[in-house]
PDB file of C-alpha atoms in Angstrom:
ATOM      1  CA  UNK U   4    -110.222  80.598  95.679  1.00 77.00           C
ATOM      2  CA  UNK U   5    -106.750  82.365  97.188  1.00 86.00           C
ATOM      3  CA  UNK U   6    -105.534  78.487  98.145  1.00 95.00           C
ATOM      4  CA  UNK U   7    -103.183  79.026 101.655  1.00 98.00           C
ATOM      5  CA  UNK U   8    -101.850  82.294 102.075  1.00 98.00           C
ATOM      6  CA  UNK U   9     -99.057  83.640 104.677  1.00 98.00           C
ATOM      7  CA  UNK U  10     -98.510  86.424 106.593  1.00 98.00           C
ATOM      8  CA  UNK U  11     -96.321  88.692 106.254  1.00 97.00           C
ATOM      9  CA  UNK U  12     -93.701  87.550 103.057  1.00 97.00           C
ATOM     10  CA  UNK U  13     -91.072  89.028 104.637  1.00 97.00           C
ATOM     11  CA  UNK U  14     -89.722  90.453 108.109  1.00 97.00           C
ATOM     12  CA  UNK U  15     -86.754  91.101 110.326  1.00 98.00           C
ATOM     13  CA  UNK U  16     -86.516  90.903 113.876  1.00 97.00           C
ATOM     14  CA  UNK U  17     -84.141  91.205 116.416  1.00 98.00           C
ATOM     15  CA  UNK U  18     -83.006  88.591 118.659  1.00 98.00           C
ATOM     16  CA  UNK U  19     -85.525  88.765 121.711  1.00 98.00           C
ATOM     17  CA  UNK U  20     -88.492  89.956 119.817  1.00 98.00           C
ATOM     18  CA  UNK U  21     -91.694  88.240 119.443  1.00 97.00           C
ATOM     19  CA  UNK U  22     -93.983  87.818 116.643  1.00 96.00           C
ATOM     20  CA  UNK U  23     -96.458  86.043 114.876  1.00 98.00           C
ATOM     21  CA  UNK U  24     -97.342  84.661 111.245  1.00 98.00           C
ATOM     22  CA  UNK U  25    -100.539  83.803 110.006  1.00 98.00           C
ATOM     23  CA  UNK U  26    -101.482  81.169 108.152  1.00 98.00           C
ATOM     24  CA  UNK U  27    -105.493  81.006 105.944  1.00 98.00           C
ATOM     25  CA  UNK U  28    -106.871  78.401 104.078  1.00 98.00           C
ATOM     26  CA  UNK U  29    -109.947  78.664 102.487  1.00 97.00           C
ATOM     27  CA  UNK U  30    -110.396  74.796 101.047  1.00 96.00           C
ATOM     28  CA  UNK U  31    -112.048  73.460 104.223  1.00 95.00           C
ATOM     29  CA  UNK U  32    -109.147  71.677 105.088  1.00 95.00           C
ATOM     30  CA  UNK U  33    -109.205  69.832 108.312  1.00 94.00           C
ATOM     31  CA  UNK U  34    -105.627  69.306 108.911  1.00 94.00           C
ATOM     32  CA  UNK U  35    -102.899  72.322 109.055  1.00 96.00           C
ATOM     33  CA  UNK U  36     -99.101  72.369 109.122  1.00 96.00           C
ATOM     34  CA  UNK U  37     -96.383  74.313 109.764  1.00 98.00           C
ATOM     35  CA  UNK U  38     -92.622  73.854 108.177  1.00 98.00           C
ATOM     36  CA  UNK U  39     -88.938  75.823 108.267  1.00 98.00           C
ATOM     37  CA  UNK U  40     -86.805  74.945 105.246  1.00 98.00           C
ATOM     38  CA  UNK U  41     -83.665  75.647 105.496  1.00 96.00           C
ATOM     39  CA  UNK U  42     -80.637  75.197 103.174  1.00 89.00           C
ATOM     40  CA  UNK U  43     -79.381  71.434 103.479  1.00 85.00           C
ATOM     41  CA  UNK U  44     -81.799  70.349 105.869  1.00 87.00           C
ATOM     42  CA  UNK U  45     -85.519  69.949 103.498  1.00 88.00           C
ATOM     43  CA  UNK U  46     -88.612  71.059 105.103  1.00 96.00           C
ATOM     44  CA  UNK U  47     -88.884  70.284 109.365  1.00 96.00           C
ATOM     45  CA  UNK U  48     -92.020  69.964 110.299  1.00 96.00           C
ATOM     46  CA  UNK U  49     -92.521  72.101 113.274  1.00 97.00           C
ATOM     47  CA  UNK U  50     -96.215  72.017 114.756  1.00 97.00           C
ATOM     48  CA  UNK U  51     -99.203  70.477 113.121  1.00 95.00           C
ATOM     49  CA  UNK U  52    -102.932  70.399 113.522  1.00 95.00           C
ATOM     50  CA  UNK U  53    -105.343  67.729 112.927  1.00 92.00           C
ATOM     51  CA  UNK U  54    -108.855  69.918 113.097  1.00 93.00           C
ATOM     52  CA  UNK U  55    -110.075  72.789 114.917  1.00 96.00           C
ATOM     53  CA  UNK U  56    -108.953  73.573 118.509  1.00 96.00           C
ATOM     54  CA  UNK U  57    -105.852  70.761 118.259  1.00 95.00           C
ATOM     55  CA  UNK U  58    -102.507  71.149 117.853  1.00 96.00           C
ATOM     56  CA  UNK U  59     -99.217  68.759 117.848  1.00 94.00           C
ATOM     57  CA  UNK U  60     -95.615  69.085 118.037  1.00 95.00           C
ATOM     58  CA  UNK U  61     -93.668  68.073 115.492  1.00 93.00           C
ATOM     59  CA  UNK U  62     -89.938  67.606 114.152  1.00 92.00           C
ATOM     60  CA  UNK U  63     -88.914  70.749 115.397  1.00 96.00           C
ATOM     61  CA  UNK U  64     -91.232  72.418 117.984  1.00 97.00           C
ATOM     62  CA  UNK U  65     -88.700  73.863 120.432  1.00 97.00           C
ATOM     63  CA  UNK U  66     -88.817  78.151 120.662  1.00 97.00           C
ATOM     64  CA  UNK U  67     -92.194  78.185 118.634  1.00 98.00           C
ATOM     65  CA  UNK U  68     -95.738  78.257 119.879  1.00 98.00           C
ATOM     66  CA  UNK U  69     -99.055  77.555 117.763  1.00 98.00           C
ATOM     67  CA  UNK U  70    -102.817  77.945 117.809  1.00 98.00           C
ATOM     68  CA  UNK U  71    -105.800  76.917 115.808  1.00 97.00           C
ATOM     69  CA  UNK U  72    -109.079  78.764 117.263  1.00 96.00           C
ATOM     70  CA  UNK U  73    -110.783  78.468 113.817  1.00 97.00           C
ATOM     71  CA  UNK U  74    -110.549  75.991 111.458  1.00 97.00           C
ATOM     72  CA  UNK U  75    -109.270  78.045 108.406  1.00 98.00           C
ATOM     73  CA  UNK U  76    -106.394  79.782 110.638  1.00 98.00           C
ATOM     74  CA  UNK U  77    -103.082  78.555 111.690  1.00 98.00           C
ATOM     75  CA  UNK U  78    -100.916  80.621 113.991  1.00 98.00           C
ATOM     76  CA  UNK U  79     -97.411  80.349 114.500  1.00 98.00           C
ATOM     77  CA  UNK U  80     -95.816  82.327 117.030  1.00 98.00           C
ATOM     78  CA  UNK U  81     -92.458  83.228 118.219  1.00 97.00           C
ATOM     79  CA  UNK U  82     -92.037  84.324 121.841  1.00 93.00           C
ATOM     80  CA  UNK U  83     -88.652  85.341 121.875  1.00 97.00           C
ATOM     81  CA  UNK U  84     -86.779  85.394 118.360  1.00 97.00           C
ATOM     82  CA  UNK U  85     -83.557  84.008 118.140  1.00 98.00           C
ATOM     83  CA  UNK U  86     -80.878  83.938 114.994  1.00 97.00           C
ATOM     84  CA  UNK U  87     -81.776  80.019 114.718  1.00 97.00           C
ATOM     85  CA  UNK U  88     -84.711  80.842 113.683  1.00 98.00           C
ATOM     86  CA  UNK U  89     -83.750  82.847 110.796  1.00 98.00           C
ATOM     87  CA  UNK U  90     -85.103  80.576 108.176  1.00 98.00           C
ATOM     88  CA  UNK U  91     -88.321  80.361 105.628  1.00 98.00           C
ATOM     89  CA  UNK U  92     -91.408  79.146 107.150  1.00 98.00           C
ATOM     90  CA  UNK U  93     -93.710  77.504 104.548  1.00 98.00           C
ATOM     91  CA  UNK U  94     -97.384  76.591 105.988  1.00 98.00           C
ATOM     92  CA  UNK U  95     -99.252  73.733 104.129  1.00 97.00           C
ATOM     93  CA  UNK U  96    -102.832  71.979 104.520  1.00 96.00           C
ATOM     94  CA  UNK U  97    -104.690  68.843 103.403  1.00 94.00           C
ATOM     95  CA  UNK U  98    -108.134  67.749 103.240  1.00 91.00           C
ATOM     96  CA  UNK U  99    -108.000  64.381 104.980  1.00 82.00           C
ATOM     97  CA  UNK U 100    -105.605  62.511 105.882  1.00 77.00           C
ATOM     98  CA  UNK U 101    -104.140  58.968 104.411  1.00 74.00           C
ATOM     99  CA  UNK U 102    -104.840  58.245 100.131  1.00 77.00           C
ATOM    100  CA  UNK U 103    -103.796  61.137  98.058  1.00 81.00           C
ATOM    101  CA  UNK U 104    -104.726  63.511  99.762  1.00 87.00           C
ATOM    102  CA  UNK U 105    -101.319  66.070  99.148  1.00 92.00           C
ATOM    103  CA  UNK U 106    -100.721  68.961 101.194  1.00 95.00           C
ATOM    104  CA  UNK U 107    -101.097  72.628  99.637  1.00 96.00           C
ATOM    105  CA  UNK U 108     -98.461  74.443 100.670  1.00 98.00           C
ATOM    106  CA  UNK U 109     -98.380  78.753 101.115  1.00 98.00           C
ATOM    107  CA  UNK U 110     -96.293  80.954  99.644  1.00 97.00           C
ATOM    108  CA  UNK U 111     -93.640  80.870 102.945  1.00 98.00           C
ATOM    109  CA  UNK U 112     -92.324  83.726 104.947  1.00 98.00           C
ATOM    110  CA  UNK U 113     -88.764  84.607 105.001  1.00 98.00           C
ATOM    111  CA  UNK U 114     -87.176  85.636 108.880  1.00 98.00           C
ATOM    112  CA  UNK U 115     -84.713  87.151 109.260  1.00 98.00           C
ATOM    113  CA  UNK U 116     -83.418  87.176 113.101  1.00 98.00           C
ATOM    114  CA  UNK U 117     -80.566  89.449 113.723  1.00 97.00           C
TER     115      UNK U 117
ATOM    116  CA  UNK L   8     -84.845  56.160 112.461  1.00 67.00           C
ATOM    117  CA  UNK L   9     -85.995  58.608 109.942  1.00 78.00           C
ATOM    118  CA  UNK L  10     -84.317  58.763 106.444  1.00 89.00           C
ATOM    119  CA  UNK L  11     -85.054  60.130 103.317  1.00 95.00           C
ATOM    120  CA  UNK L  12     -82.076  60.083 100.869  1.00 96.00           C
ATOM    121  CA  UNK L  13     -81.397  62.219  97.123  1.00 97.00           C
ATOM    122  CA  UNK L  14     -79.109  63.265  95.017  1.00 97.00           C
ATOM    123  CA  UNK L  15     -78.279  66.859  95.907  1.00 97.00           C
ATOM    124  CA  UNK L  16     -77.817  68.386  92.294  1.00 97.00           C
ATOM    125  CA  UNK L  17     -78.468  67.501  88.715  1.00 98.00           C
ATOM    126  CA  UNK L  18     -77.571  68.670  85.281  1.00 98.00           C
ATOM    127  CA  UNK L  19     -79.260  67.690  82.217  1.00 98.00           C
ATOM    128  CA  UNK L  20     -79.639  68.991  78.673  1.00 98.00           C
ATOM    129  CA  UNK L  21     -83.115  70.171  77.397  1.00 98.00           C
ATOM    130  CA  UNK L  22     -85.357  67.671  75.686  1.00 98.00           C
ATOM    131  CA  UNK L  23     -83.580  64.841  77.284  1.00 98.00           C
ATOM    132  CA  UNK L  24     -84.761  62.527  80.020  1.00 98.00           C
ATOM    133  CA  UNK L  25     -83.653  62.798  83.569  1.00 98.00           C
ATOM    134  CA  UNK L  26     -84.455  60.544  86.965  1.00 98.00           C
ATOM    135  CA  UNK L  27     -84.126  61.612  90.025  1.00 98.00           C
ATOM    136  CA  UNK L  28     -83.696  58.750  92.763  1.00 98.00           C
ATOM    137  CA  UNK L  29     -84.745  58.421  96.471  1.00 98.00           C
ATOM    138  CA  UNK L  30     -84.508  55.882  99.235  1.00 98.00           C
ATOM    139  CA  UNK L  31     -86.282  56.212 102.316  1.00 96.00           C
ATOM    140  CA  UNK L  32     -86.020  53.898 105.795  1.00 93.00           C
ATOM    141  CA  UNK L  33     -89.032  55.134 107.744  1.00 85.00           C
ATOM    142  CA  UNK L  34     -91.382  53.607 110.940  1.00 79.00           C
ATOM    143  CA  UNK L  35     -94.323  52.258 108.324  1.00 81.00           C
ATOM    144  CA  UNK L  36     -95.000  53.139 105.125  1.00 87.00           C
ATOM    145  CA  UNK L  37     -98.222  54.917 103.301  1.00 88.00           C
ATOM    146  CA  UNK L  38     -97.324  56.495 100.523  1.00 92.00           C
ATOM    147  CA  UNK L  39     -94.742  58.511  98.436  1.00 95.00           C
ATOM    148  CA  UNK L  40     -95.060  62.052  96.921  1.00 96.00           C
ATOM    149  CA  UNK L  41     -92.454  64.268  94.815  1.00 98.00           C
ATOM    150  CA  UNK L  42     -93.414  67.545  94.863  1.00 98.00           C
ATOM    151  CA  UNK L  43     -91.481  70.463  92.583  1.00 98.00           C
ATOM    152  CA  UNK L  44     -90.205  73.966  94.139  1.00 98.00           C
ATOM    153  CA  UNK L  45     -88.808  76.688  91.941  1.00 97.00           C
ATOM    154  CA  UNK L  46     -86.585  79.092  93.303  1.00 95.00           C
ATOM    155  CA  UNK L  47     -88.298  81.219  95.592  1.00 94.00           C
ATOM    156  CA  UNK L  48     -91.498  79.684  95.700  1.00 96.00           C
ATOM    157  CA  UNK L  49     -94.002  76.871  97.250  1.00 96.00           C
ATOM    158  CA  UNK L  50     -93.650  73.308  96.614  1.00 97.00           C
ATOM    159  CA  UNK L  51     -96.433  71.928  94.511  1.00 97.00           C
ATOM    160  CA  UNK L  52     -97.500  68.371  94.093  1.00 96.00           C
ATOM    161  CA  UNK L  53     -96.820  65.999  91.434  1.00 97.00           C
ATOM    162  CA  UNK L  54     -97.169  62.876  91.774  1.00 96.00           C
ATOM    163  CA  UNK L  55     -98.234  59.964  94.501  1.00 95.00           C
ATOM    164  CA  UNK L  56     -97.356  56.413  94.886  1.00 96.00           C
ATOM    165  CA  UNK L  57     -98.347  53.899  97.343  1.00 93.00           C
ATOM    166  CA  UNK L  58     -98.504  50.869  95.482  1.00 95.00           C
ATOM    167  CA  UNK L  59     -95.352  49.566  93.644  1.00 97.00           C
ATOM    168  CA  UNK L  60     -95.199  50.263  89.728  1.00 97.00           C
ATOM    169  CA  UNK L  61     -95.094  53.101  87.870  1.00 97.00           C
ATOM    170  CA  UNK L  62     -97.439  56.171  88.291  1.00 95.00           C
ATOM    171  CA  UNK L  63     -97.759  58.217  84.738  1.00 95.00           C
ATOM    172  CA  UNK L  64     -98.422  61.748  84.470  1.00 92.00           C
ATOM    173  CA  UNK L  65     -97.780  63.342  80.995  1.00 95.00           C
ATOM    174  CA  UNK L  66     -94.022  63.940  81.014  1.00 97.00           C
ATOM    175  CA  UNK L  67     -93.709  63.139  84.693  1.00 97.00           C
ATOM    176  CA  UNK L  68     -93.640  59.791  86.147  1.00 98.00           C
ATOM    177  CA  UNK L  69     -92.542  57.853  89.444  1.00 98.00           C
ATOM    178  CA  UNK L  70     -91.948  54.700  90.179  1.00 98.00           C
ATOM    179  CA  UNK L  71     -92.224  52.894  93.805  1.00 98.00           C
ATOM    180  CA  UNK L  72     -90.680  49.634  94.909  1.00 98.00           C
ATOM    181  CA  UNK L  73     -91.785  49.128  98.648  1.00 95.00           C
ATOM    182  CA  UNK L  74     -89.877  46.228  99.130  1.00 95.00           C
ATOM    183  CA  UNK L  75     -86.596  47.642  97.881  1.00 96.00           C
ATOM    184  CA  UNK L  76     -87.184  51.429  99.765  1.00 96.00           C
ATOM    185  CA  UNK L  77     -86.752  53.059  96.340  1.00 97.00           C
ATOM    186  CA  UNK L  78     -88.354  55.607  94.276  1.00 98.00           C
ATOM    187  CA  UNK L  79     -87.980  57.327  91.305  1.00 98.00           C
ATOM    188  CA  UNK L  80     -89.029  60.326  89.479  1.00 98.00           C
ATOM    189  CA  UNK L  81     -88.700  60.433  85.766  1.00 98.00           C
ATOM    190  CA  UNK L  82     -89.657  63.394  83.996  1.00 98.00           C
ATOM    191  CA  UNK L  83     -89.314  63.187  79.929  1.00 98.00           C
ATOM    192  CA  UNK L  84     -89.132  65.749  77.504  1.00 98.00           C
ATOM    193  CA  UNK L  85     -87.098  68.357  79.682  1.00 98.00           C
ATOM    194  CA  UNK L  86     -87.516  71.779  79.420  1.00 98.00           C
ATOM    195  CA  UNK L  87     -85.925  74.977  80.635  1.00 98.00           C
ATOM    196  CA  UNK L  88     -88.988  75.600  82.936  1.00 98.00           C
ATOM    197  CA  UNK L  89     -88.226  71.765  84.297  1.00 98.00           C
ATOM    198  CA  UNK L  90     -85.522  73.505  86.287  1.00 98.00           C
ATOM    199  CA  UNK L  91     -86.162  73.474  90.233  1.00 98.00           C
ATOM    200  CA  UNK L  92     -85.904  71.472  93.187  1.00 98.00           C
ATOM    201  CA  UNK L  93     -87.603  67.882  93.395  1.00 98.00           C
ATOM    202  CA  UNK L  94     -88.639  67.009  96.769  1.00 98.00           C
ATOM    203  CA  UNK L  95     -89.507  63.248  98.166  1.00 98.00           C
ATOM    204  CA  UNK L  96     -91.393  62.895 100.880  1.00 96.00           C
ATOM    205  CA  UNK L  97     -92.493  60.108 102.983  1.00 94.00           C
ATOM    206  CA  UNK L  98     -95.928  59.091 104.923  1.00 90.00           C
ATOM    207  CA  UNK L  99     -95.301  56.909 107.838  1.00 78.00           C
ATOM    208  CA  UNK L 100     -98.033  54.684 108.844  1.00 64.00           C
ATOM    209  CA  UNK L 101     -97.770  54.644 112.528  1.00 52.00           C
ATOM    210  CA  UNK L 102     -98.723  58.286 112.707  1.00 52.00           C
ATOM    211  CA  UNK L 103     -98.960  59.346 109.472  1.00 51.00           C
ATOM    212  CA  UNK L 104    -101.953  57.812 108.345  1.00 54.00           C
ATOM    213  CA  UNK L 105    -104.223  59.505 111.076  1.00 68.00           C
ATOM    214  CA  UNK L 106    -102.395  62.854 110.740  1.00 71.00           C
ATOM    215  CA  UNK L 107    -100.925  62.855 107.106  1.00 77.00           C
ATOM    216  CA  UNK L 108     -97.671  64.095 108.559  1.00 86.00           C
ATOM    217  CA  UNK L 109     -95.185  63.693 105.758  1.00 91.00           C
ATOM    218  CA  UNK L 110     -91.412  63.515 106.270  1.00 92.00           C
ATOM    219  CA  UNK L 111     -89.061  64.792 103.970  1.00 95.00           C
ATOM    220  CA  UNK L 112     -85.527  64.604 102.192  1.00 96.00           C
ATOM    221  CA  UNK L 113     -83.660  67.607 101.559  1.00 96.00           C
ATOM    222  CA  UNK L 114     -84.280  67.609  97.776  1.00 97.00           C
ATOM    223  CA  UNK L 115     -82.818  67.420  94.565  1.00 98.00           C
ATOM    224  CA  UNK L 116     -81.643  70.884  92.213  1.00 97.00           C
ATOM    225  CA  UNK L 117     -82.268  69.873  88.599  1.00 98.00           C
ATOM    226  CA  UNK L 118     -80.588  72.148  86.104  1.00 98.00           C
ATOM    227  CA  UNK L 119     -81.657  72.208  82.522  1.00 98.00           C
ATOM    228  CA  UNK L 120     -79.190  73.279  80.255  1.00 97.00           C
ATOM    229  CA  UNK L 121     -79.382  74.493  76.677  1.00 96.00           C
TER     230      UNK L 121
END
């Protein structure tokens, strides 16, 4: 039971560049999240995903794009990289939603956008 | 509006007791969670509240008053491994309950010293 992974760890773009991280879960989590932390500011939520073939905006949505075609896969995309991006992107899921039910979070990817 | 507040840094000595405040103002309310982040690393859970009083958990425990905005976490016993960022994070009700979308403050650095 690997939890939520993230892919890549690491990676450097340059401004302009696109790319994508990947996100698995393999708890048969319905709901799926994606977060930037970045120093000062706690974790943004950015895009969010309450079950297969839905996706939300969230805190922070602007420059990103996201997709959820199967339910243990979260995709965040970048179209066009900028250096306000440069942050570390942490993806996180839960079972259900409301009661306990915490969010597992990834082990985040670190961007660096030059 | 949205607001989660915390101390920004802590010190405290090893095998003492330390609490870490927060005070949220948030549309709704449905629960409370601290998680921990070392350095580096994912944040993991902790603990939950949703209901005012104290929550216990071994040498970690938090406290929620609803009416007041106010949480605590109180962990006992500190050790060197105790030091890391404690998060607080916040469940609306208005959207949170259906989506478990959690909003949260920009964490606490706890150092344990010798």
């Amino acid at each position: 039971n690997a939890g939520v992974t993230q892919t890549p760890k690491f990676r450097v773009l340059k401004t302009g560049q696109s790319m994508t991280l990947l996100c698995a879960q393999d708890m048969n989590h319905e709901y799926m999240y994606w977060y930037r932390q970045d120093p000062g500011m706690g974790l943004r939520l950015i895009h969010y995903s309450v079950g297969e073939g839905t996706t939300a905006k969230g805190e922070v949505p602007d420059g990103y794009n996201v997709s959820r075609l199967k339910k243990q896969n979260f995709l965040l995309g970048l179209e066009s990289a900028a250096p306000s991006q440069t942050s570390v992107y942490f993806c996180a899921s839960s079972y259900s939603a409301g009661g306990s039910y915490e969010q597992y979070f990834g082990p985040g990817t670190r961007l660096t956008v030059t | 509006g949205q607001n989660i507040d915390q101390p920004t840094e802590m010190t405290a000595t090893e095998g003492a007791i330390v609490q870490i405040n927060c005070t949220y103002q948030t549309s709704g309310f449905n629960g409370l969670f601290w998680y921990q982040q070392h350095a580096g690393e994912a944040p993991t859970f902790l603990s939950y509240n949703v209901l005012d009083g104290l929550e216990e958990k071994g040498r970690f425990s938090s406290f929620l008053s609803r009416s007041k905005g106010y949480s605590y976490l109180l962990l006992k016993e500190l050790q060197m491994k105790d030091s890391a960022s404690y998060l607080c994070a916040v469940r609306g009700s208005n959207y949170g309950g259906a989506t478990n979308k959690l909003i949260f403050g920009t964490g606490t650095l706890l150092a344990v010293q010798p």
